[in-house]
PDB file of C-alpha atoms in Angstrom:
ATOM      1  CA  MET A   1     198.006  19.401  93.050  1.00 50.00           C
ATOM      2  CA  SER A   2     197.807  22.439  91.282  1.00 45.00           C
ATOM      3  CA  GLY A   3     196.669  24.154  88.568  1.00 46.00           C
ATOM      4  CA  SER A   4     198.317  21.916  86.217  1.00 45.00           C
ATOM      5  CA  GLN A   5     196.601  18.622  86.746  1.00 51.00           C
ATOM      6  CA  GLY A   6     196.307  17.256  84.018  1.00 54.00           C
ATOM      7  CA  LYS A   7     194.367  14.408  81.980  1.00 58.00           C
ATOM      8  CA  SER A   8     196.864  11.726  82.767  1.00 69.00           C
ATOM      9  CA  THR A   9     196.945  12.174  86.147  1.00 86.00           C
ATOM     10  CA  PRO A  10     193.402  10.481  87.455  1.00 94.00           C
ATOM     11  CA  LEU A  11     192.231  12.660  90.848  1.00 97.00           C
ATOM     12  CA  ARG A  12     191.150  10.592  93.146  1.00 98.00           C
ATOM     13  CA  VAL A  13     188.168  11.726  94.954  1.00 98.00           C
ATOM     14  CA  GLY A  14     186.442   9.993  98.465  1.00 98.00           C
ATOM     15  CA  VAL A  15     182.660  11.258  99.245  1.00 98.00           C
ATOM     16  CA  ILE A  16     182.434  10.285 103.582  1.00 98.00           C
ATOM     17  CA  LEU A  17     179.070   8.676 104.321  1.00 98.00           C
ATOM     18  CA  PHE A  18     177.132   8.230 107.004  1.00 98.00           C
ATOM     19  CA  PRO A  19     173.556   7.872 108.055  1.00 97.00           C
ATOM     20  CA  GLY A  20     171.464  10.530 107.367  1.00 97.00           C
ATOM     21  CA  PHE A  21     173.806  12.321 105.700  1.00 98.00           C
ATOM     22  CA  GLN A  22     171.947  15.186 102.547  1.00 98.00           C
ATOM     23  CA  ALA A  23     171.349  13.825  99.500  1.00 98.00           C
ATOM     24  CA  LEU A  24     172.281  17.444  97.846  1.00 98.00           C
ATOM     25  CA  ASP A  25     175.204  17.620  99.559  1.00 98.00           C
ATOM     26  CA  VAL A  26     177.009  14.695  97.697  1.00 98.00           C
ATOM     27  CA  PHE A  27     175.055  14.460  94.691  1.00 98.00           C
ATOM     28  CA  GLY A  28     175.183  18.233  93.928  1.00 98.00           C
ATOM     29  CA  PRO A  29     179.700  18.629  94.281  1.00 98.00           C
ATOM     30  CA  VAL A  30     179.279  14.731  92.932  1.00 98.00           C
ATOM     31  CA  ASP A  31     177.297  15.263  89.742  1.00 98.00           C
ATOM     32  CA  CYS A  32     179.866  18.425  88.917  1.00 98.00           C
ATOM     33  CA  ILE A  33     182.617  15.501  89.420  1.00 98.00           C
ATOM     34  CA  ASN A  34     181.014  13.709  87.599  1.00 98.00           C
ATOM     35  CA  VAL A  35     180.847  16.092  84.665  1.00 98.00           C
ATOM     36  CA  LEU A  36     184.823  16.215  85.367  1.00 98.00           C
ATOM     37  CA  SER A  37     185.474  13.066  84.603  1.00 98.00           C
ATOM     38  CA  TRP A  38     184.299  13.693  80.707  1.00 97.00           C
ATOM     39  CA  SER A  39     187.305  15.291  80.115  1.00 97.00           C
ATOM     40  CA  HIS A  40     189.681  14.150  83.539  1.00 97.00           C
ATOM     41  CA  ARG A  41     190.291  10.717  84.471  1.00 97.00           C
ATOM     42  CA  VAL A  42     188.771  10.884  87.812  1.00 98.00           C
ATOM     43  CA  THR A  43     188.556   7.776  90.248  1.00 98.00           C
ATOM     44  CA  LEU A  44     185.561   8.325  93.147  1.00 98.00           C
ATOM     45  CA  ALA A  45     185.409   5.823  96.412  1.00 98.00           C
ATOM     46  CA  LEU A  46     182.271   6.009  98.602  1.00 98.00           C
ATOM     47  CA  ILE A  47     183.600   5.342 102.210  1.00 98.00           C
ATOM     48  CA  SER A  48     181.488   4.993 105.438  1.00 98.00           C
ATOM     49  CA  SER A  49     181.614   2.289 108.419  1.00 97.00           C
ATOM     50  CA  THR A  50     180.626  -0.735 106.896  1.00 98.00           C
ATOM     51  CA  LEU A  51     179.702  -1.166 103.031  1.00 98.00           C
ATOM     52  CA  GLU A  52     176.280  -1.923 103.759  1.00 98.00           C
ATOM     53  CA  ALA A  53     173.770   0.741 101.728  1.00 98.00           C
ATOM     54  CA  VAL A  54     173.520   4.344 103.215  1.00 98.00           C
ATOM     55  CA  THR A  55     170.618   6.005 104.179  1.00 97.00           C
ATOM     56  CA  THR A  56     169.755   9.296 103.666  1.00 97.00           C
ATOM     57  CA  LYS A  57     166.680   9.460 106.368  1.00 96.00           C
ATOM     58  CA  SER A  58     167.190  11.633 108.326  1.00 93.00           C
ATOM     59  CA  PRO A  59     167.398  10.710 111.947  1.00 90.00           C
ATOM     60  CA  ILE A  60     165.437  12.586 113.920  1.00 89.00           C
ATOM     61  CA  CYS A  61     162.224  13.489 111.302  1.00 87.00           C
ATOM     62  CA  ALA A  62     160.679  10.022 111.945  1.00 85.00           C
ATOM     63  CA  ASN A  63     158.095  10.218 109.038  1.00 91.00           C
ATOM     64  CA  ALA A  64     161.513  12.052 106.722  1.00 93.00           C
ATOM     65  CA  LEU A  65     161.821   9.826 103.467  1.00 96.00           C
ATOM     66  CA  GLY A  66     165.323   8.960 102.628  1.00 96.00           C
ATOM     67  CA  GLN A  67     167.525   7.319 100.166  1.00 97.00           C
ATOM     68  CA  SER A  68     170.301   4.543  99.864  1.00 97.00           C
ATOM     69  CA  VAL A  69     173.034   4.440  97.968  1.00 98.00           C
ATOM     70  CA  VAL A  70     176.055   1.916  98.376  1.00 98.00           C
ATOM     71  CA  PRO A  71     179.361   2.443  99.405  1.00 98.00           C
ATOM     72  CA  THR A  72     182.652   1.493  97.865  1.00 98.00           C
ATOM     73  CA  HIS A  73     184.838   1.312 100.863  1.00 98.00           C
ATOM     74  CA  THR A  74     185.292   0.964 104.811  1.00 98.00           C
ATOM     75  CA  PHE A  75     187.220   3.828 106.066  1.00 98.00           C
ATOM     76  CA  ALA A  76     189.592   1.200 107.410  1.00 98.00           C
ATOM     77  CA  ALA A  77     190.149   0.219 103.355  1.00 98.00           C
ATOM     78  CA  ALA A  78     189.560   3.559 102.144  1.00 98.00           C
ATOM     79  CA  PRO A  79     192.261   4.092  98.966  1.00 98.00           C
ATOM     80  CA  SER A  80     194.514   7.111  98.833  1.00 98.00           C
ATOM     81  CA  LEU A  81     192.582  10.481  97.584  1.00 98.00           C
ATOM     82  CA  ASP A  82     193.652  13.511  96.562  1.00 98.00           C
ATOM     83  CA  VAL A  83     189.964  15.583  97.235  1.00 98.00           C
ATOM     84  CA  LEU A  84     187.778  14.103 100.246  1.00 98.00           C
ATOM     85  CA  LEU A  85     184.616  15.394 100.491  1.00 98.00           C
ATOM     86  CA  VAL A  86     181.905  15.625 103.344  1.00 98.00           C
ATOM     87  CA  PRO A  87     178.575  16.218 103.599  1.00 98.00           C
ATOM     88  CA  GLY A  88     176.135  17.629 106.409  1.00 98.00           C
ATOM     89  CA  GLY A  89     172.525  16.904 107.548  1.00 97.00           C
ATOM     90  CA  LEU A  90     171.116  16.153 110.022  1.00 96.00           C
ATOM     91  CA  GLY A  91     173.081  12.710 110.972  1.00 95.00           C
ATOM     92  CA  THR A  92     176.054  15.007 112.080  1.00 95.00           C
ATOM     93  CA  ARG A  93     174.149  16.206 114.586  1.00 89.00           C
ATOM     94  CA  VAL A  94     173.703  13.410 116.629  1.00 88.00           C
ATOM     95  CA  SER A  95     175.705  10.757 118.367  1.00 87.00           C
ATOM     96  CA  SER A  96     176.691   7.584 116.969  1.00 91.00           C
ATOM     97  CA  PRO A  97     179.285   4.936 115.417  1.00 94.00           C
ATOM     98  CA  ALA A  98     179.344   6.167 112.413  1.00 94.00           C
ATOM     99  CA  ILE A  99     179.801   9.410 112.672  1.00 97.00           C
ATOM    100  CA  GLU A 100     182.461   8.362 115.648  1.00 97.00           C
ATOM    101  CA  GLU A 101     183.562   6.569 112.795  1.00 98.00           C
ATOM    102  CA  ALA A 102     183.916   9.820 110.113  1.00 98.00           C
ATOM    103  CA  ILE A 103     185.722  12.122 112.218  1.00 98.00           C
ATOM    104  CA  ALA A 104     188.783   9.228 113.132  1.00 98.00           C
ATOM    105  CA  TYR A 105     188.749   9.016 108.907  1.00 98.00           C
ATOM    106  CA  ILE A 106     189.066  12.565 108.358  1.00 98.00           C
ATOM    107  CA  ARG A 107     191.599  13.417 111.271  1.00 98.00           C
ATOM    108  CA  ASN A 108     193.703  10.443 110.181  1.00 98.00           C
ATOM    109  CA  VAL A 109     193.509  11.291 106.764  1.00 98.00           C
ATOM    110  CA  TYR A 110     193.880  14.893 106.522  1.00 98.00           C
ATOM    111  CA  PRO A 111     197.356  14.835 106.953  1.00 98.00           C
ATOM    112  CA  GLN A 112     197.728  12.774 103.169  1.00 98.00           C
ATOM    113  CA  LEU A 113     194.751  15.041 101.247  1.00 98.00           C
ATOM    114  CA  GLY A 114     195.513  17.756  98.909  1.00 98.00           C
ATOM    115  CA  TYR A 115     192.272  18.804  99.278  1.00 98.00           C
ATOM    116  CA  LEU A 116     189.708  18.307 102.019  1.00 98.00           C
ATOM    117  CA  ILE A 117     186.347  19.826 100.712  1.00 99.00           C
ATOM    118  CA  THR A 118     183.589  20.410 103.171  1.00 98.00           C
ATOM    119  CA  VAL A 119     179.888  20.634 102.351  1.00 98.00           C
ATOM    120  CA  CYS A 120     176.985  22.380 105.692  1.00 98.00           C
ATOM    121  CA  THR A 121     177.567  21.512 108.724  1.00 98.00           C
ATOM    122  CA  GLY A 122     180.073  18.962 107.256  1.00 98.00           C
ATOM    123  CA  ALA A 123     182.490  21.847 108.691  1.00 98.00           C
ATOM    124  CA  GLY A 124     181.645  20.360 111.897  1.00 98.00           C
ATOM    125  CA  LEU A 125     182.725  16.613 111.316  1.00 98.00           C
ATOM    126  CA  ALA A 126     186.049  18.101 109.956  1.00 98.00           C
ATOM    127  CA  ALA A 127     185.833  21.202 113.552  1.00 98.00           C
ATOM    128  CA  ARG A 128     185.169  17.685 115.860  1.00 97.00           C
ATOM    129  CA  ALA A 129     188.410  16.138 114.472  1.00 98.00           C
ATOM    130  CA  GLY A 130     190.452  19.280 114.875  1.00 98.00           C
ATOM    131  CA  VAL A 131     191.727  20.238 111.260  1.00 98.00           C
ATOM    132  CA  LEU A 132     189.898  23.312 111.511  1.00 98.00           C
ATOM    133  CA  ASP A 133     191.725  25.263 113.917  1.00 98.00           C
ATOM    134  CA  ARG A 134     193.983  27.830 113.174  1.00 97.00           C
ATOM    135  CA  LYS A 135     191.953  27.849 109.595  1.00 98.00           C
ATOM    136  CA  ARG A 136     188.412  29.903 108.980  1.00 98.00           C
ATOM    137  CA  ALA A 137     186.018  27.955 107.402  1.00 98.00           C
ATOM    138  CA  THR A 138     181.815  28.325 107.336  1.00 98.00           C
ATOM    139  CA  THR A 139     179.513  26.445 107.194  1.00 98.00           C
ATOM    140  CA  ASN A 140     175.581  26.736 107.471  1.00 98.00           C
ATOM    141  CA  LYS A 141     173.293  29.592 108.789  1.00 98.00           C
ATOM    142  CA  MET A 142     170.395  27.931 109.929  1.00 97.00           C
ATOM    143  CA  ALA A 143     172.126  25.502 112.245  1.00 97.00           C
ATOM    144  CA  TRP A 144     175.124  28.581 113.068  1.00 97.00           C
ATOM    145  CA  ALA A 145     175.330  28.996 116.542  1.00 97.00           C
ATOM    146  CA  GLU A 146     175.127  24.947 117.423  1.00 96.00           C
ATOM    147  CA  ILE A 147     178.004  23.408 114.432  1.00 97.00           C
ATOM    148  CA  THR A 148     180.388  26.375 115.624  1.00 97.00           C
ATOM    149  CA  GLY A 149     180.161  25.464 119.098  1.00 95.00           C
ATOM    150  CA  LEU A 150     181.373  22.632 118.272  1.00 93.00           C
ATOM    151  CA  ALA A 151     185.125  24.373 118.071  1.00 94.00           C
ATOM    152  CA  VAL A 152     186.258  27.843 119.576  1.00 92.00           C
ATOM    153  CA  ASN A 153     189.659  27.392 117.901  1.00 96.00           C
ATOM    154  CA  VAL A 154     187.750  28.003 114.318  1.00 98.00           C
ATOM    155  CA  ASP A 155     188.180  31.297 112.737  1.00 98.00           C
ATOM    156  CA  TRP A 156     183.922  30.529 111.766  1.00 98.00           C
ATOM    157  CA  VAL A 157     182.973  33.418 109.266  1.00 98.00           C
ATOM    158  CA  PRO A 158     179.759  33.940 109.275  1.00 97.00           C
ATOM    159  CA  HIS A 159     178.802  35.684 105.863  1.00 97.00           C
ATOM    160  CA  ALA A 160     180.580  34.488 103.067  1.00 98.00           C
ATOM    161  CA  ARG A 161     178.975  31.257 100.773  1.00 98.00           C
ATOM    162  CA  TRP A 162     181.936  29.107 101.702  1.00 98.00           C
ATOM    163  CA  VAL A 163     185.683  29.910 102.498  1.00 98.00           C
ATOM    164  CA  VAL A 164     189.012  28.637 101.486  1.00 98.00           C
ATOM    165  CA  ASP A 165     191.908  28.285 104.159  1.00 98.00           C
ATOM    166  CA  GLY A 166     194.760  26.512 102.191  1.00 98.00           C
ATOM    167  CA  ASN A 167     193.574  23.112 101.272  1.00 98.00           C
ATOM    168  CA  VAL A 168     190.048  23.884 103.236  1.00 98.00           C
ATOM    169  CA  TRP A 169     187.530  24.760 101.147  1.00 98.00           C
ATOM    170  CA  SER A 170     184.475  24.974 103.166  1.00 98.00           C
ATOM    171  CA  SER A 171     180.965  26.223 102.259  1.00 98.00           C
ATOM    172  CA  SER A 172     177.819  27.203 103.688  1.00 98.00           C
ATOM    173  CA  GLY A 173     174.089  24.646 103.580  1.00 97.00           C
ATOM    174  CA  VAL A 174     172.800  22.434 100.772  1.00 97.00           C
ATOM    175  CA  SER A 175     173.238  24.920  97.595  1.00 98.00           C
ATOM    176  CA  ALA A 176     176.601  25.849  97.973  1.00 98.00           C
ATOM    177  CA  GLY A 177     178.000  22.425  97.561  1.00 98.00           C
ATOM    178  CA  MET A 178     178.130  22.473  94.065  1.00 98.00           C
ATOM    179  CA  ASP A 179     179.344  25.985  94.184  1.00 98.00           C
ATOM    180  CA  VAL A 180     182.364  25.447  96.022  1.00 98.00           C
ATOM    181  CA  THR A 181     182.533  22.490  93.306  1.00 98.00           C
ATOM    182  CA  LEU A 182     182.961  24.427  90.692  1.00 98.00           C
ATOM    183  CA  ALA A 183     185.629  27.290  92.552  1.00 98.00           C
ATOM    184  CA  TRP A 184     187.511  24.760  93.371  1.00 98.00           C
ATOM    185  CA  ILE A 185     187.006  22.520  89.333  1.00 98.00           C
ATOM    186  CA  GLU A 186     187.698  26.807  88.203  1.00 98.00           C
ATOM    187  CA  GLU A 187     191.112  27.286  90.852  1.00 98.00           C
ATOM    188  CA  VAL A 188     193.078  23.722  89.849  1.00 97.00           C
ATOM    189  CA  TYR A 189     190.508  23.335  86.345  1.00 97.00           C
ATOM    190  CA  GLY A 190     190.987  26.891  85.204  1.00 98.00           C
ATOM    191  CA  SER A 191     188.355  29.102  84.659  1.00 98.00           C
ATOM    192  CA  GLU A 192     186.972  27.953  81.003  1.00 98.00           C
ATOM    193  CA  LEU A 193     186.111  24.154  82.355  1.00 98.00           C
ATOM    194  CA  ALA A 194     184.586  25.200  85.291  1.00 98.00           C
ATOM    195  CA  ARG A 195     181.731  27.124  83.041  1.00 98.00           C
ATOM    196  CA  LYS A 196     181.569  23.982  81.154  1.00 98.00           C
ATOM    197  CA  ILE A 197     180.959  21.819  83.844  1.00 98.00           C
ATOM    198  CA  SER A 198     177.997  24.758  85.424  1.00 98.00           C
ATOM    199  CA  ASN A 199     176.809  24.985  81.903  1.00 98.00           C
ATOM    200  CA  SER A 200     176.739  21.789  80.984  1.00 98.00           C
ATOM    201  CA  MET A 201     174.243  21.477  84.304  1.00 98.00           C
ATOM    202  CA  GLU A 202     171.952  24.188  83.689  1.00 98.00           C
ATOM    203  CA  TYR A 203     173.210  25.623  86.363  1.00 98.00           C
ATOM    204  CA  THR A 204     174.000  29.273  87.361  1.00 97.00           C
ATOM    205  CA  ARG A 205     176.567  29.482  90.181  1.00 97.00           C
ATOM    206  CA  HIS A 206     177.395  31.996  92.585  1.00 97.00           C
ATOM    207  CA  GLU A 207     180.918  33.060  91.977  1.00 97.00           C
ATOM    208  CA  ASP A 208     181.398  35.247  94.392  1.00 98.00           C
ATOM    209  CA  ALA A 209     182.844  33.696  98.095  1.00 98.00           C
ATOM    210  CA  SER A 210     181.469  36.542 100.103  1.00 97.00           C
ATOM    211  CA  TYR A 211     177.723  36.271  98.529  1.00 94.00           C
ATOM    212  CA  ASP A 212     175.118  34.940 101.483  1.00 97.00           C
ATOM    213  CA  PRO A 213     171.770  36.077 101.605  1.00 95.00           C
ATOM    214  CA  PHE A 214     171.175  32.965 104.178  1.00 97.00           C
ATOM    215  CA  ALA A 215     173.488  35.150 106.883  1.00 97.00           C
ATOM    216  CA  GLU A 216     170.973  37.942 106.399  1.00 94.00           C
ATOM    217  CA  LEU A 217     167.919  35.592 106.490  1.00 97.00           C
ATOM    218  CA  TYR A 218     169.599  34.052 109.608  1.00 96.00           C
ATOM    219  CA  GLY A 219     170.512  37.008 111.639  1.00 96.00           C
ATOM    220  CA  LEU A 220     174.222  36.606 111.338  1.00 95.00           C
TER     221      LEU A 220
END
């Protein structure tokens, strides 16, 4: 898939869900994709270990609120994809069968993908899957030490809103997922469409991948 991706060829997007995913990590990028579908054919698969509803509720904070999302596919029955989005969230920072299944799925599906997009600590799942080895990548700056410690073979970039290395697009924390998704849309579909989408969402996007005040905030 390239910048010539047309309206006649559907873009096949998949999003991994696991207990404790960060809501905006998923819904920020997905809303960009939703608006993209106004003018281009898109399919969207929400993929998890089972078809049971998946909660955003933190597995670490007992009093945290959470909302639930119903997957469309299991990892075992996921469709072929052009793009896989891997969100982060506090659920990435605990050991669970759902997380291990997500990591195995990333490892297995990556060779067939056109693009892998990670948001926030979702980079940690991709790193644990081994698909970031010898690649440049970034992640959430507040959780920097923990996530980067998961994979010493990754060239972690501390000052970056997002990083592109080949077909891997990784972003910083939470809201940066919208910026990396819009940057990816610009790369594939052109700057005019990316601008139209951000304007329709009334979102002022960061267009400079090196913009990263949170690296400074957390002393990186």
